[in-house]
XYZ file of C-alpha atoms in Angstrom:
613
model
C -164.048 64.978 242.238
C -161.706 67.042 240.105
C -158.083 67.714 240.980
C -158.083 70.998 239.088
C -159.481 73.315 241.796
C -156.826 72.121 244.246
C -154.047 72.620 241.680
C -155.344 76.077 240.778
C -155.509 77.104 244.437
C -151.992 75.921 245.239
C -150.452 77.420 242.102
C -152.202 80.754 241.977
C -153.645 81.593 245.387
C -150.864 80.140 247.527
C -147.643 80.061 245.477
C -148.528 83.101 243.321
C -146.944 81.411 240.318
C -147.926 84.331 238.042
C -145.123 86.324 239.695
C -142.676 84.249 237.658
C -143.874 86.063 234.550
C -141.615 88.959 235.551
C -138.564 86.746 234.994
C -136.945 87.148 231.587
C -137.231 83.427 230.853
C -141.007 83.405 231.394
C -142.083 86.769 229.954
C -144.039 85.111 227.131
C -146.227 83.314 229.641
C -149.386 84.355 231.452
C -152.192 82.849 233.458
C -153.786 81.982 230.123
C -150.794 79.992 228.851
C -150.451 78.215 232.198
C -154.127 77.309 232.133
C -153.866 76.104 228.535
C -151.121 73.643 229.536
C -153.136 72.422 232.509
C -156.251 72.091 230.338
C -154.391 70.012 227.753
C -152.817 67.681 230.294
C -156.053 67.299 232.221
C -157.840 66.328 228.989
C -155.197 63.833 227.842
C -155.090 62.247 231.298
C -158.877 61.960 231.331
C -159.137 60.513 227.823
C -155.951 58.441 227.335
C -154.897 57.414 230.834
C -157.720 57.130 233.372
C -160.005 54.810 231.357
C -157.189 52.264 230.993
C -155.723 52.202 234.487
C -157.369 48.875 235.302
C -156.622 47.433 231.865
C -152.846 47.928 232.148
C -152.976 46.413 235.639
C -154.575 43.196 234.382
C -152.873 42.999 230.966
C -149.268 43.017 232.104
C -146.362 43.376 229.664
C -145.654 40.124 227.847
C -142.235 38.959 226.645
C -142.201 36.280 223.955
C -138.430 35.891 223.966
C -137.929 38.485 221.259
C -139.997 41.530 222.099
C -142.253 42.975 224.778
C -145.924 43.517 224.011
C -147.939 46.245 225.740
C -151.632 47.089 225.337
C -152.535 49.477 222.524
C -153.797 51.911 225.156
C -150.234 52.352 226.425
C -149.010 53.167 222.916
C -151.810 55.695 222.471
C -151.093 57.327 225.831
C -147.343 57.580 225.124
C -148.013 59.151 221.721
C -150.472 61.673 223.149
C -148.082 62.651 225.924
C -145.128 63.059 223.564
C -147.208 65.141 221.144
C -148.316 67.419 223.988
C -144.755 68.690 224.310
C -144.572 67.888 228.018
C -141.332 65.901 227.660
C -139.539 69.175 226.906
C -141.901 71.613 228.607
C -139.243 73.403 230.671
C -136.581 73.441 227.934
C -135.475 76.400 225.827
C -137.486 77.461 222.779
C -134.378 76.776 220.668
C -134.593 73.041 221.364
C -138.356 72.798 220.974
C -139.332 73.497 224.567
C -141.953 75.824 226.017
C -139.738 77.532 228.631
C -142.488 76.643 231.067
C -141.849 77.150 234.783
C -141.061 73.829 236.417
C -143.769 74.588 238.970
C -146.410 74.531 236.239
C -144.833 71.482 234.576
C -144.957 69.562 237.869
C -148.576 70.531 238.431
C -149.525 69.503 234.889
C -147.853 66.119 235.281
C -149.881 65.496 238.431
C -152.933 64.794 236.264
C -151.162 61.862 234.574
C -149.874 60.443 237.842
C -153.371 60.410 239.307
C -155.040 59.063 236.161
C -152.666 56.095 235.786
C -149.211 56.063 237.297
C -148.857 52.544 235.883
C -149.013 53.751 232.285
C -146.406 56.374 233.108
C -145.788 59.729 231.485
C -142.101 59.938 230.661
C -140.490 60.831 234.002
C -137.373 58.794 233.261
C -137.140 59.970 229.661
C -137.247 63.658 230.555
C -134.896 63.084 233.487
C -132.456 61.221 231.233
C -132.539 64.024 228.671
C -132.241 66.747 231.311
C -129.096 65.080 232.661
C -127.557 65.002 229.192
C -128.389 68.682 228.666
C -126.218 69.454 231.706
C -123.415 66.882 231.489
C -123.407 65.723 227.851
C -121.387 67.031 224.918
C -123.079 69.233 222.335
C -123.462 66.264 219.986
C -124.782 64.007 222.775
C -127.413 66.644 223.496
C -128.327 66.907 219.812
C -128.393 63.191 219.032
C -129.787 61.723 222.235
C -131.418 64.362 224.473
C -133.366 66.233 221.787
C -134.736 63.002 220.341
C -135.874 62.033 223.832
C -137.591 65.381 224.296
C -139.504 64.817 221.046
C -140.607 61.336 222.128
C -138.823 59.673 219.240
C -136.436 58.035 221.724
C -137.169 57.120 225.334
C -134.772 56.824 228.253
C -133.907 54.841 231.369
C -131.523 54.994 234.314
C -129.543 51.825 235.039
C -128.026 51.784 238.524
C -128.906 48.674 240.550
C -127.378 45.259 239.955
C -128.624 41.874 241.190
C -125.802 41.522 243.710
C -125.540 45.199 244.709
C -129.032 46.718 244.937
C -128.746 50.213 246.392
C -125.069 49.718 247.291
C -123.720 51.468 244.224
C -120.110 51.233 245.397
C -120.389 47.494 244.724
C -121.413 47.700 241.056
C -119.475 45.274 238.881
C -120.531 46.388 235.401
C -117.316 47.285 233.613
C -116.497 49.477 230.626
C -113.271 49.062 228.658
C -111.926 51.344 225.913
C -113.014 50.213 222.442
C -109.903 50.327 220.324
C -106.903 52.621 220.204
C -109.046 55.407 218.777
C -111.770 55.108 221.423
C -111.459 58.763 222.436
C -111.995 60.072 218.917
C -115.602 58.959 218.426
C -117.804 61.978 217.709
C -120.551 60.698 220.041
C -118.158 60.543 222.989
C -115.295 58.368 224.175
C -116.372 54.878 223.049
C -116.251 51.908 225.405
C -117.412 48.294 225.486
C -119.669 47.625 228.431
C -120.423 44.305 230.144
C -122.674 43.649 233.114
C -126.181 43.148 234.422
C -128.678 45.731 235.637
C -131.794 44.956 237.686
C -135.111 46.746 238.342
C -134.827 48.891 235.214
C -138.182 50.553 234.582
C -139.148 50.883 230.902
C -136.003 48.951 229.994
C -137.610 47.234 227.008
C -140.692 48.059 224.928
C -141.792 49.095 221.441
C -143.250 52.482 222.395
C -140.423 54.513 220.885
C -137.987 54.184 218.010
C -135.046 53.702 220.360
C -134.258 53.397 224.081
C -131.343 55.351 225.523
C -129.937 53.724 228.645
C -127.839 55.759 231.068
C -125.657 53.151 232.763
C -123.309 53.323 235.750
C -120.172 51.230 235.274
C -116.540 51.112 236.341
C -113.487 51.486 234.099
C -110.777 48.962 235.128
C -107.363 50.272 236.106
C -104.116 49.401 234.335
C -104.125 46.005 236.046
C -107.657 45.238 234.941
C -109.041 45.722 238.453
C -112.176 47.694 239.306
C -111.621 50.699 241.541
C -113.402 50.097 244.865
C -116.020 52.526 246.122
C -118.152 55.106 244.340
C -115.201 57.170 243.099
C -114.524 54.609 240.407
C -118.013 54.870 238.878
C -118.473 56.435 235.457
C -121.620 57.149 233.428
C -122.324 55.897 229.908
C -124.905 56.280 227.164
C -125.856 52.832 225.860
C -128.465 53.034 223.083
C -130.579 49.955 222.375
C -130.040 50.636 218.669
C -126.950 52.356 217.348
C -127.281 55.764 215.736
C -125.140 58.012 213.570
C -124.136 61.591 214.281
C -127.429 62.822 212.823
C -129.435 60.705 215.256
C -130.560 58.289 212.546
C -130.653 54.549 213.242
C -127.806 52.679 211.576
C -129.686 49.390 211.474
C -127.362 47.818 214.059
C -128.764 46.419 217.286
C -126.560 47.108 220.297
C -125.714 44.240 222.632
C -128.409 45.020 225.204
C -130.621 42.005 225.898
C -133.721 41.587 228.001
C -133.123 38.703 230.413
C -136.652 38.852 231.796
C -139.482 40.915 233.221
C -139.998 41.461 236.929
C -143.630 41.053 237.995
C -144.338 43.502 240.792
C -147.413 43.951 242.949
C -148.062 47.355 241.372
C -147.096 49.594 238.451
C -147.926 46.539 236.341
C -148.384 48.584 233.182
C -144.723 49.590 233.193
C -142.107 47.088 232.066
C -139.616 46.376 234.829
C -136.597 44.560 233.546
C -133.363 42.681 234.083
C -130.975 43.764 231.322
C -127.786 42.042 230.215
C -125.183 44.297 228.622
C -122.531 42.770 226.394
C -123.413 39.112 226.895
C -123.129 38.431 223.177
C -126.780 37.855 222.285
C -126.594 40.721 219.809
C -122.942 40.855 218.648
C -122.225 44.361 217.472
C -119.273 45.661 215.437
C -117.446 42.466 216.272
C -114.475 43.368 214.116
C -113.885 46.694 215.843
C -110.949 45.288 217.782
C -108.364 46.782 220.004
C -110.517 46.868 223.102
C -109.242 45.612 226.412
C -110.800 42.591 228.126
C -111.981 40.974 224.922
C -111.464 42.960 221.746
C -114.624 44.012 220.025
C -117.009 42.441 222.526
C -119.588 44.117 224.727
C -122.271 46.752 224.269
C -121.169 49.970 222.610
C -121.223 52.766 225.191
C -120.332 56.460 225.134
C -118.848 58.200 228.171
C -120.823 61.055 229.725
C -118.704 63.623 231.549
C -115.351 62.571 232.981
C -114.251 59.102 234.126
C -114.972 58.538 237.791
C -117.642 61.256 237.980
C -120.583 59.089 237.010
C -122.391 59.235 240.328
C -122.148 63.016 240.462
C -123.707 63.195 237.003
C -126.336 60.591 237.791
C -127.459 62.432 240.920
C -128.843 65.095 238.598
C -131.323 62.496 237.372
C -131.711 60.687 240.688
C -132.807 63.815 242.579
C -135.277 64.671 239.825
C -136.576 61.103 239.948
C -136.961 61.278 243.742
C -139.193 64.322 243.416
C -141.104 62.524 240.648
C -141.624 59.466 242.847
C -142.874 61.710 245.625
C -145.372 63.277 243.241
C -146.492 59.846 242.011
C -147.052 58.678 245.603
C -148.913 61.889 246.378
C -151.294 61.520 243.461
C -152.029 57.873 244.237
C -152.940 59.013 247.740
C -155.133 61.721 246.262
C -156.811 59.259 243.887
C -157.668 56.980 246.814
C -158.977 59.937 248.806
C -161.313 60.998 246.010
C -162.523 57.425 245.475
C -163.236 56.827 249.168
C -164.873 60.236 249.553
C -167.241 59.427 246.710
C -167.979 56.029 248.239
C -168.575 57.505 251.693
C -171.058 60.010 250.311
C -173.117 57.277 248.673
C -172.839 54.211 250.898
C -175.690 53.916 253.458
C -174.831 52.008 256.602
C -175.700 52.385 260.276
C -178.010 54.755 262.103
C -177.371 57.826 264.207
C -177.202 57.476 267.979
C -179.515 59.557 270.131
C -180.068 59.887 273.854
C -181.728 56.478 273.874
C -179.201 54.796 271.630
C -179.804 53.774 268.026
C -183.350 53.631 266.675
C -183.598 50.747 264.183
C -186.794 52.212 262.738
C -184.991 55.276 261.449
C -183.461 55.233 257.945
C -179.797 54.440 257.444
C -177.286 57.249 257.169
C -174.469 57.545 254.674
C -171.177 56.479 256.206
C -169.685 59.957 255.763
C -171.951 61.001 258.635
C -169.956 58.798 261.034
C -167.161 60.567 262.925
C -164.616 57.815 262.319
C -165.151 57.953 258.561
C -164.614 61.707 258.695
C -161.393 61.068 260.625
C -160.099 58.742 257.923
C -161.096 61.103 255.131
C -159.503 64.052 256.877
C -156.300 62.088 257.417
C -156.147 61.272 253.704
C -156.716 64.910 252.786
C -154.069 66.103 255.246
C -151.474 63.635 253.963
C -152.182 63.965 250.234
C -152.945 67.635 249.803
C -150.155 68.534 252.217
C -147.725 66.423 250.191
C -148.900 68.026 246.947
C -148.362 71.477 248.410
C -144.832 70.485 249.465
C -144.039 69.065 246.019
C -145.183 72.242 244.277
C -143.360 74.398 246.814
C -140.193 72.452 246.006
C -140.847 72.833 242.278
C -141.086 76.584 242.878
C -137.633 76.406 244.498
C -136.306 74.786 241.301
C -137.547 77.797 239.326
C -135.918 80.101 241.865
C -132.652 78.205 241.587
C -132.661 78.577 237.801
C -133.998 82.121 237.356
C -133.581 83.995 240.652
C -130.796 86.307 241.752
C -127.501 84.677 242.677
C -128.317 84.942 246.374
C -131.881 83.643 246.012
C -130.711 80.816 243.750
C -128.184 79.684 246.338
C -130.820 79.728 249.080
C -133.166 77.689 246.869
C -130.375 75.195 246.175
C -129.770 74.544 249.859
C -133.457 74.348 250.715
C -133.908 71.752 247.961
C -130.999 69.735 249.323
C -132.720 69.478 252.703
C -136.263 69.026 251.401
C -135.668 66.436 248.651
C -135.526 63.442 251.061
C -138.825 64.638 252.556
C -140.483 65.222 249.171
C -139.690 61.612 248.307
C -140.216 59.892 251.658
C -143.218 61.588 253.270
C -145.727 60.820 250.498
C -144.328 57.350 249.886
C -145.095 56.473 253.518
C -148.107 58.569 254.447
C -149.949 58.628 251.136
C -149.627 54.848 251.233
C -151.312 55.076 254.621
C -153.961 57.228 252.941
C -154.529 54.403 250.445
C -154.888 51.962 253.326
C -157.518 54.223 254.897
C -159.313 54.420 251.545
C -159.566 50.624 251.541
C -160.849 50.712 255.114
C -163.601 53.155 254.207
C -164.737 50.812 251.439
C -165.000 47.967 253.934
C -164.999 44.508 252.372
C -165.427 46.042 248.929
C -162.053 47.739 249.342
C -160.269 44.411 248.926
C -162.034 43.599 245.673
C -161.128 44.636 242.149
C -164.623 46.010 241.714
C -163.276 49.245 243.203
C -159.945 50.949 242.364
C -158.566 51.511 245.863
C -156.781 48.160 246.183
C -154.843 48.920 242.979
C -153.914 52.362 244.268
C -152.453 50.730 247.380
C -150.517 48.144 245.363
C -149.163 50.797 243.004
C -148.174 53.048 245.882
C -146.427 50.327 247.882
C -143.586 50.427 245.377
C -142.812 54.083 246.058
C -141.280 53.422 249.479
C -138.516 51.603 247.593
C -138.400 53.516 244.297
C -135.340 55.806 244.111
C -134.066 54.944 247.558
C -135.676 53.363 250.603
C -136.637 55.209 253.767
C -133.346 54.120 255.288
C -131.382 55.643 252.407
C -133.347 58.907 252.500
C -132.999 59.062 256.286
C -129.227 58.620 256.254
C -128.989 61.201 253.465
C -130.988 63.675 255.575
C -129.412 63.165 259.010
C -125.998 62.089 257.802
C -125.447 64.726 255.130
C -128.165 67.236 254.277
C -128.729 68.842 257.690
C -124.951 68.998 258.278
C -123.757 70.301 254.899
C -122.236 73.760 254.769
C -122.248 73.936 258.570
C -125.993 73.308 258.747
C -126.915 76.336 256.655
C -129.665 74.525 254.757
C -131.371 73.505 257.983
C -130.981 77.037 259.301
C -132.580 78.524 256.175
C -135.501 76.115 256.439
C -135.937 76.944 260.128
C -136.034 80.648 259.275
C -138.861 80.075 256.813
C -140.784 78.020 259.346
C -140.352 80.706 261.996
C -141.518 83.348 259.532
C -144.707 81.360 258.895
C -145.266 80.951 262.644
C -144.828 84.703 263.141
C -147.331 85.764 260.485
C -149.856 83.148 261.667
C -149.499 84.142 265.318
C -152.809 85.993 265.533
C -155.200 83.692 263.691
C -153.453 80.358 264.343
C -151.758 80.923 267.705
C -151.828 77.319 269.044
C -150.551 75.929 265.762
C -147.815 78.590 265.506
C -146.634 77.690 268.999
C -146.729 73.972 268.193
C -144.649 74.527 265.058
C -142.024 76.467 267.004
C -141.866 73.687 269.582
C -141.573 70.981 266.904
C -138.777 72.892 265.214
C -136.975 73.233 268.545
C -137.275 69.474 269.117
C -135.877 68.693 265.672
C -132.952 71.039 266.266
C -132.167 69.472 269.641
C -132.399 65.957 268.200
C -130.071 66.870 265.341
C -127.474 68.169 267.777
C -127.812 65.349 270.299
C -127.683 62.634 267.653
C -124.228 63.822 266.608
C -122.874 65.102 269.931
C -119.661 63.095 270.297
C -121.147 60.143 268.439
C -119.718 57.868 265.809
C -121.735 57.866 262.550
C -123.101 54.392 263.275
C -124.513 55.617 266.595
C -125.860 58.888 265.230
C -127.577 57.227 262.278
C -128.980 54.167 264.064
C -132.363 55.897 264.402
C -132.217 57.953 261.228
C -135.652 56.774 260.034
C -137.530 58.053 263.121
C -135.630 61.312 262.587
C -136.805 61.407 258.967
C -140.396 60.777 260.046
C -140.322 63.545 262.657
C -138.620 65.933 260.263
C -141.177 65.172 257.551
C -144.103 65.725 259.887
C -142.633 69.046 260.997
C -142.239 70.140 257.375
C -145.812 69.169 256.464
C -147.141 70.953 259.584
C -145.324 74.078 258.416
C -146.722 73.726 254.890
C -150.258 73.313 256.218
C -149.957 76.332 258.504
C -148.700 78.444 255.619
C -151.568 77.251 253.418
C -154.160 77.827 256.147
C -152.910 81.320 256.894
C -153.052 82.213 253.187
C -156.820 81.563 253.189
C -157.504 84.825 255.017
C -161.227 85.473 255.360
C -162.230 82.948 252.679
C -165.140 80.962 254.093
C -165.860 78.711 251.116
C -166.339 74.998 251.642
C -162.876 74.360 250.174
C -161.303 76.811 252.611
C -163.128 75.203 255.540
C -161.791 71.837 254.453
C -158.209 73.127 254.301
C -158.479 74.704 257.731
C -159.798 71.416 259.097
C -156.927 69.506 257.477
C -154.461 71.907 259.091
C -156.064 71.486 262.512
C -156.133 67.705 262.049
C -152.454 67.549 261.231
C -151.460 69.652 264.220
C -153.703 67.811 266.682
C -153.483 64.205 265.467
C -150.154 63.965 263.610
C -147.571 66.480 264.825
C -147.623 65.189 268.445
C -146.152 61.907 267.135
C -142.749 63.482 266.644
C -141.949 63.336 270.367
C -141.726 59.542 270.379
C -139.728 59.485 267.167
C -137.217 62.060 268.364
C -136.750 60.564 271.823
C -134.886 57.572 270.404
C -132.847 59.899 268.182
C -131.820 62.154 271.071
C -130.822 59.251 273.293
C -129.204 57.335 270.445
C -131.244 54.369 271.605
C -129.304 51.173 270.786
C -132.220 48.708 270.966
C -132.168 47.923 267.255
C -128.509 48.452 266.481
C -127.105 46.305 269.282
C -129.417 43.307 269.016
C -127.440 40.266 267.820
C -128.960 38.419 264.887
C -129.228 35.231 266.937
C -131.856 36.974 269.080
C -134.322 37.276 266.225
């Protein structure tokens, strides 16, 4: 099956993306230019990514102690993607971009994620560069960001440390001023950075001329002590190879060393690294003394933004990465759905039951004719296509935030705040479940490498942890997002849900009523979780809250999609209506159990002493 008809429907028939052409930023665009971008990305994904998805899974990155070797197919795919212009698709014409709506960019990137998420398509590089375009100096933008947009340089984000993981307040990487003139460097205030970073995707390779690391670190106080908590965190540019103010390599290797590769169950085509900064393997500018804590030692690093504001800057990239992870999880779910649908249409097994039971003399039927197979296929469709619709809806909010009126932009900002944890978490849980169902449909063959579904599951299993676990997303949602600005973001989302229920009242009355009831339950749970409670009590069941919230959001998305179909009676429209009915009848009722423990602040998990395990 082809993804394109689904993308076209969601972009044009549902989201009406052509309406963006009336915005000054997008006046040069049309349906034709949007289609040309989609055509190009679909072709590159088909030719350079999909045929090599299994190859990069079996031929993992190899480190010989000096450099990392990747298959030639990965080099070819990276080159094709960079040459397509997609790394800078949404950027201004003046910096080589296309001024493409982010909605169209997100849809175009979906083809790469489905073809081979393991090869990757530059999510971290574009996110790195986008952050610098907002928080970097003019020269940092020119030297680092623009070279990333062209594909000449690539980028990473370096947050986690072996001892800290997701607890960023506990990072121990330190940055000390490099000489008395450290503030006068044209590329930014110059520091020497020492520390270790773990789980760094694309942290070492030979795909690009240089790798630009964005690193969180702390600047010691006057007594040489690290400031506790997140307020002491700053953000630094640490290039693998040093450059001059024209962006040209100086021939000096920065003190960034690969300590080793992590070998994960999935995403095996992407290098995942442990990096040592400033350990002395590659001494750099050793005579540039004057630095604190060891003059002239450590990796050369340039401050981004102001000291102590590193996490605020990094969240620009982290939120973008969370949406990207959600899209990756979605497309892996979609890939498994298409694979299992094709298998179900062709695999004969079993015979139909009649009044007298099964007649062994009759020919076998294809397994898609069995009700339980249809249930599993419909579940996959409901999870994956619903998640894709949500991701593109959120991308449309990004365009509204950047090009809408001041009032509309502020509304879009708040809606994105509330929806981002769902965009990341729902697909990473339920599209993984879709992959599990795809394996089930394949039966015993699903566990073999003769079929792709086991790889899709392994690749997707990482996304529940990528860019923040369910627990982190849940605490962000219940502990911050639904409360911020006196709950205005939640109120705005509720208004949109109620508007969908109102317009669908005639043709989808039971579903409209169910959505209203679900929304009421979520509202009550939000209030009761916090009613006189300490944060630890309120957040003890944050994950069930996240699950119920996510299911309510996807139910709303499906109802809006189904209502938009009107009188369309095509096979595709019938399938979308069935997916909507499935989600409301089989999935949405689950929220009651999830929210019950939230409302009561059930202490079963929180109060159990560790000795009882």
